[in-house]
Amino acid sequence: MTDTVKEPIERLLHNHPFFAGMEEPMLEKLAACATTRTYKAGHRVLKEGACADHFTVLLSGCVAVEVATPEQGVTPLQTLHAGDILGWSWLVAPYRWTFSATAREDTRAVIFDAPCLRRALEADHELAYHLMPRFIGVMSERLHSARLQMLDLYGPPAGARERGLA
Amino acid sequence: MDDVSGLLRPADQSALIDALTARGYTVLAPVRQGDALTVAPVTALDQVARGWTADQTAGTYRLRRRDDARRFATTPAALPWKRVLHPPEAHLWTARDTGNGFEMISKPEPPPKQALLGLLPCDLAAIARQDKVFDNGTFADPVYTGRRENALLIAATCAQAGDTCFCAAMETGPDVRSPCDIALTELDDDAGWLVEARSGKGAEILSGLPLAPVPDTAFTQRDAIAEATAAAQIRTLPADTPGLLHRHLDHPHWQAVADRCLSCGNCTNQCPTCFCSNTEDVTSLDGTIAERRRVWDSCFSLDFTYATGRPLRQSTESRYRQWITHKLSTWHDQFGESGCIGCGRCITWCPVGIDITEEAAALAALEDAAEAAHA
Amino acid sequence: MSTLATPLKGHAPPPEAPHPAAAPDPATDPMVPRPFRIVRVKKELSDTFTFDLVAQDGAPLGFRPGQFNMLYVFGVGEVPISISGDPAVPEVLVHTTRAVGTVTRAMWAMKAGATIGIRGPFGSAWPVETARGGDVVVVAGGIGLAPLRPLIHTLLNQRESFNRVMILYGARTPEDILYKTEVRAWRGRFDVSAQVTVDRATGGWSGPVGVVTRLINAGGFDAPSTTAFVCGPEVMMRAACDALTRKGVARGKVWLSMERNMKCALGFCGHCQWGGAFVCKDGPVFNYAAVADRLPVAEY
């Protein structure tokens, strides 16, 4: 469902923190691969294992990255909000989503067509050079967050009871 | 009245101990105990060690006969004076279970009146350091300050540098520099003690003694003794040691020290400025009486520092770094001076001979080498 | 633990030097606990509980937000616990504690009517006054909300003194949200933005999932005018202070509260030293600019 409200995509990208500092000609090239979309709350945005054929930039709303396991059912791992991006499996062969994602609220996003984007980056290494560090920054932040979550920082301190400290 | 001075001839020196005893002081002085010079209560001058010293090097302490009759050329005592004012174990209070809560029924024992005779200048400087710790501007510790107020300090010009001594580098000696009540110098050839009042309390005591006039050469001799002791010292600390340690909290050298350090805490027990303590809450067998005691503690203990129930300094390297950094660097942040007074006890009494001055120098050398490589 | 066979004998004053007062006065001696009565116990979480305490001598314990007390369980021991009540209501002393060790587990077993010894208040406070006129961001992680609660009370009591007030709270799971009723009330206010994120979503949790720093990254405050108050596990505080400064909040306007074990709380025992600071008297509340260098040093 393509968004009917026509705001130039370049402007949306220009105002999005992920693209902060990118020059207008580059944003125009990126915008050529992009459309805007809205997702209703409850809509499955990504499905684990499906073809990673797009990349999502969140403008408003909320999307939960989830994993479904037989033991715990569908477990949200992280929620993403306005200013976040969703999905980088489109960058790495075999281009399959590693997690699912569901809109928690009505969500507005810019969607990039992955084959179009990959072709653009192939043709313009300068563009790729400016885009890749932004992905690495996000990936690094997500990895850091995941490790902090894994640490279970707020959980009971391990071993304290045995030692009787405090 | 503070400027009372005089010569106390050998035959009259007992009068000092008698005068102190008469005023209700327990007199503590260097004594020979087995193969070591320690500090213990004395009631007569002949109990004070005479003609003994100790050879101290990294990891060793050997009692040695002197070829003179000096009593206070002992090198730093094997049992530090620290325990006199900051006892290894102190009672803080006792409480009783009332069945409806609890009530306090006792507090610290009244502080003893003690005269510390023959403090070396380094040990005297250590007391000045601890004075600041236990009266920190916000709180005053009743145990220490009570003992301190009741104490009379008699310090001696140091006439014997040990191999591990570096008071000159720390500017705490070998002359009597820090505040005390009486400064004492043993003049050459057993000619007597030059005694100088440094406080009203000291002057009051001296004015009652059979003092002879100060010989013309006494003050020159006093300064010469101190200069000779300073000249005999071989250890020092690198320039800007506080900054050096602060810059290298993550230096791999700490691992090299940790490979040798046993984490035994001997250095902290021996250090005359180390002040850390633990509290112990103990109860009577029937559970109706509870007592709180304070006992010395050491930052080398695994459980010394913890947060959320987990020991924070799990590695030996972090514990050694904590000790040396506190002593030589962060003490400046806390009290505006070094926590080290250069007595060298931590070097002597380290079972593996780790040398605080060598470790600081090693770090400085590594820093210089790293800078040279960058240049 | 050792026992005293003859508890009093060794400590009776010697006859030649009678001591004027045999018993110390808890009202004036910072080494001596004052008895307080537990008037209410609330089990907050599976291992966390709140005591409401009233002084047996009736004298209220005035404090500033961020300060702590030493809590003594008769015959067991003493622990530093931050104060969690409203500074405007000093008659009731409120402490929220997690049962993790010998003393706090003994406290967990105590019921209303029992007596707790209190020494304090000690330490530095959240400098609420420096935040006036600007935005305020409160960042809490886990039980780190407890030392921030008096600050939040003060902010809400003086709401007109501040511009935006944000409360960003990271909890382990939805079941581990501390002070649930109050958190819900903060979320319901029009003049406060209270957001809760959980590390692990369980049940029907429909709120944010992820670390609390993500709430900082989402912004919603005016960085140049913002004062931030942060409390939680050290790793979380490091990440939060970093996220705040990357957002443009000045280091000098970020405050955090440190946790260390303490035996005396008076600066004598040395246990709580963190670099040149005694956490008991120079902290627990520190300015980030002053401690940013030492915060990442491991085992320091």
Coordinates of C-alpha atoms in Angstrom, one line a residue, chain C residues 54-286:
Chain C
V54 CA 9.8 5.6 62.3
A55 CA 12.4 6.7 64.8
Q56 CA 11.8 5.3 68.3
D57 CA 12.9 8.6 69.8
G58 CA 10.4 10.4 67.5
A59 CA 12.9 12.7 65.9
P60 CA 12.5 12.7 62.1
L61 CA 15.5 11.9 59.9
G62 CA 15.8 14.8 57.5
F63 CA 17.7 14.0 54.3
R64 CA 18.4 15.3 50.8
P65 CA 17.5 13.2 47.7
G66 CA 20.3 10.8 46.9
Q67 CA 21.7 10.4 50.4
F68 CA 22.0 7.0 52.1
N69 CA 21.8 5.4 55.6
M70 CA 23.6 2.6 57.2
L71 CA 21.0 0.0 58.2
Y72 CA 21.8 -2.3 61.1
V73 CA 20.2 -5.6 61.9
F74 CA 20.9 -6.4 65.6
G75 CA 23.8 -8.8 65.9
V76 CA 23.9 -9.5 62.2
G77 CA 25.6 -6.5 60.6
E78 CA 25.2 -3.2 58.7
V79 CA 24.7 -2.2 55.1
P80 CA 24.5 1.1 53.2
I81 CA 21.1 1.6 51.6
S82 CA 19.9 4.7 49.8
I83 CA 16.9 6.5 51.0
S84 CA 13.8 6.1 48.9
G85 CA 11.2 8.3 50.6
D86 CA 10.0 11.8 50.0
P87 CA 12.3 14.4 51.5
A88 CA 9.2 16.5 52.2
V89 CA 8.0 13.8 54.5
P90 CA 10.9 13.0 56.8
E91 CA 8.7 11.6 59.6
V92 CA 8.6 8.3 57.7
L93 CA 12.0 6.9 56.6
V94 CA 11.6 4.7 53.5
H95 CA 14.2 2.2 52.3
T96 CA 13.9 -0.1 49.4
T97 CA 16.4 -3.0 49.6
R98 CA 17.2 -6.1 47.6
A99 CA 18.0 -9.3 49.5
V100 CA 21.4 -10.4 48.2
G101 CA 23.6 -11.0 51.2
T102 CA 23.6 -11.9 54.9
V103 CA 22.3 -8.6 56.3
T104 CA 19.8 -7.9 53.5
R105 CA 18.4 -11.4 53.7
A106 CA 18.0 -11.0 57.5
M107 CA 16.1 -7.8 56.7
W108 CA 13.9 -9.6 54.2
A109 CA 12.7 -11.9 57.0
M110 CA 11.8 -8.9 59.3
K111 CA 8.2 -7.9 59.9
A112 CA 6.4 -4.7 60.9
G113 CA 7.1 -4.0 64.6
A114 CA 10.8 -5.1 64.4
T115 CA 13.6 -2.7 65.1
I116 CA 16.3 -1.6 62.6
G117 CA 19.3 0.5 63.6
I118 CA 19.9 3.6 61.5
R119 CA 23.0 5.7 61.1
G120 CA 22.8 8.7 58.7
P121 CA 22.0 10.3 56.5
F122 CA 25.4 10.3 54.7
G123 CA 26.9 11.4 51.4
S124 CA 26.2 13.8 48.6
A125 CA 22.8 14.5 47.1
W126 CA 21.3 14.9 43.6
P127 CA 21.8 18.6 43.0
V128 CA 18.1 19.3 42.1
E129 CA 18.6 23.1 42.4
T130 CA 21.1 23.1 39.4
A131 CA 18.4 21.7 37.1
R132 CA 15.9 24.5 37.6
G133 CA 14.6 26.3 34.5
G134 CA 15.8 23.5 32.2
D135 CA 14.8 20.0 31.1
V136 CA 15.4 17.1 33.4
V137 CA 16.1 13.6 32.3
V138 CA 16.0 10.9 35.0
V139 CA 17.5 7.6 33.8
A140 CA 17.1 4.5 36.0
G141 CA 18.1 0.9 35.6
G142 CA 16.7 -1.9 37.8
I143 CA 16.8 -1.1 41.5
G144 CA 18.6 2.1 40.6
L145 CA 15.1 3.6 40.6
A146 CA 15.2 3.4 44.4
P147 CA 17.8 6.2 45.0
L148 CA 16.2 8.3 42.3
R149 CA 12.7 8.2 43.9
P150 CA 13.3 11.0 46.4
L151 CA 14.6 13.1 43.5
I152 CA 11.5 12.3 41.4
H153 CA 9.3 13.3 44.4
T154 CA 11.2 16.6 44.6
L155 CA 10.9 17.2 40.9
L156 CA 7.2 16.6 41.0
N157 CA 6.7 18.6 44.2
Q158 CA 8.4 21.5 42.5
R159 CA 7.2 20.7 39.0
E160 CA 6.8 24.4 37.9
S161 CA 10.6 25.0 38.5
F162 CA 11.5 22.7 35.6
N163 CA 10.8 22.6 31.9
R164 CA 10.3 19.1 30.6
V165 CA 10.7 16.2 33.0
M166 CA 11.5 12.8 31.6
I167 CA 11.8 9.6 33.5
L168 CA 13.4 6.8 31.5
Y169 CA 13.4 3.5 33.3
G170 CA 14.9 0.2 32.2
A171 CA 13.7 -3.0 34.0
R172 CA 14.6 -6.6 33.6
T173 CA 11.1 -7.8 32.7
P174 CA 7.6 -6.4 33.1
E175 CA 7.4 -8.3 36.4
D176 CA 10.5 -6.5 37.7
I177 CA 9.2 -3.0 37.5
L178 CA 9.7 -1.4 40.8
Y179 CA 7.1 0.9 42.4
K180 CA 4.5 -0.1 39.8
T181 CA 1.7 2.0 41.1
E182 CA 3.8 5.1 41.1
V183 CA 5.3 4.4 37.7
R184 CA 1.8 4.1 36.4
A185 CA 0.9 7.4 38.0
W186 CA 3.9 9.1 36.5
R187 CA 3.0 7.7 33.1
G188 CA -0.5 9.1 33.5
R189 CA 0.6 12.7 34.2
F190 CA 0.5 15.2 31.4
D191 CA 3.5 17.1 32.7
V192 CA 5.8 14.1 32.9
S193 CA 7.1 11.8 30.2
A194 CA 7.7 8.5 31.9
Q195 CA 8.9 5.6 29.7
V196 CA 9.7 2.1 30.7
T197 CA 11.6 -0.4 28.6
V198 CA 12.4 -4.0 29.5
D199 CA 15.3 -6.2 28.6
R200 CA 13.1 -9.2 28.2
A201 CA 9.4 -8.9 27.3
T202 CA 7.2 -11.4 29.0
G203 CA 3.4 -11.8 29.2
G204 CA 1.4 -9.3 27.3
W205 CA 4.1 -6.5 27.5
S206 CA 3.3 -4.0 24.8
G207 CA 5.9 -1.4 25.7
P208 CA 9.4 -0.9 24.4
V209 CA 11.9 -3.7 24.5
G210 CA 15.6 -3.0 24.7
V211 CA 18.2 -1.2 26.8
V212 CA 17.4 2.1 28.5
T213 CA 20.0 4.0 26.4
R214 CA 17.7 3.5 23.4
L215 CA 15.1 5.7 25.2
I216 CA 17.9 8.4 25.5
N217 CA 18.7 8.1 21.9
A218 CA 15.1 8.7 21.0
G219 CA 15.5 12.2 22.5
G220 CA 12.6 14.4 23.3
F221 CA 14.6 16.8 25.5
D222 CA 16.4 20.0 24.9
A223 CA 20.0 18.8 25.3
P224 CA 21.7 22.2 26.0
S225 CA 19.3 22.9 28.9
T226 CA 19.1 19.4 30.2
T227 CA 20.3 18.1 33.5
A228 CA 20.4 14.3 33.8
F229 CA 20.3 12.1 36.9
V230 CA 21.4 8.5 36.3
C231 CA 21.4 5.4 38.6
G232 CA 21.7 1.7 37.9
P233 CA 24.4 -0.9 37.4
E234 CA 27.7 0.6 36.5
V235 CA 27.7 -0.7 33.0
M236 CA 24.3 0.7 32.4
M237 CA 25.3 4.1 33.8
R238 CA 28.4 4.2 31.6
A239 CA 26.2 3.5 28.6
A240 CA 23.6 6.1 29.7
C241 CA 26.1 8.8 30.4
D242 CA 27.7 8.2 27.0
A243 CA 24.4 8.3 25.3
L244 CA 23.4 11.5 27.0
T245 CA 26.6 13.3 26.1
R246 CA 26.4 12.1 22.5
K247 CA 22.9 13.6 22.5
G248 CA 24.6 16.9 23.5
V249 CA 24.0 17.0 27.2
A250 CA 27.1 18.6 28.9
R251 CA 29.1 16.2 31.0
G252 CA 29.0 18.7 33.9
K253 CA 25.2 18.4 33.9
V254 CA 25.1 14.6 34.1
W255 CA 25.0 13.1 37.6
L256 CA 25.3 9.5 38.7
S257 CA 25.1 7.6 41.9
M258 CA 27.8 4.9 42.7
E259 CA 27.5 1.8 44.7
R260 CA 30.3 0.5 46.9
N261 CA 30.4 -1.5 50.1
M262 CA 30.9 0.7 53.2
K263 CA 31.7 -0.2 56.8
C264 CA 31.8 3.2 58.5
A265 CA 30.2 5.7 56.0
L266 CA 32.5 8.3 57.7
G267 CA 35.6 8.1 55.5
F268 CA 37.7 6.1 57.9
C269 CA 37.4 2.4 56.8
G270 CA 38.6 2.9 53.3
H271 CA 36.4 0.3 51.7
C272 CA 34.4 2.5 49.3
Q273 CA 37.4 4.3 47.8
W274 CA 37.1 4.8 44.1
G275 CA 40.1 6.6 42.8
G276 CA 40.6 9.6 45.0
A277 CA 37.0 9.6 46.2
F278 CA 35.5 8.1 49.2
V279 CA 32.1 7.1 47.8
C280 CA 30.6 7.5 51.3
K281 CA 31.4 11.2 51.8
D282 CA 32.4 12.5 48.3
G283 CA 29.6 10.5 46.7
P284 CA 27.5 8.5 46.2
V285 CA 26.3 11.2 43.8
F286 CA 29.1 12.3 41.5

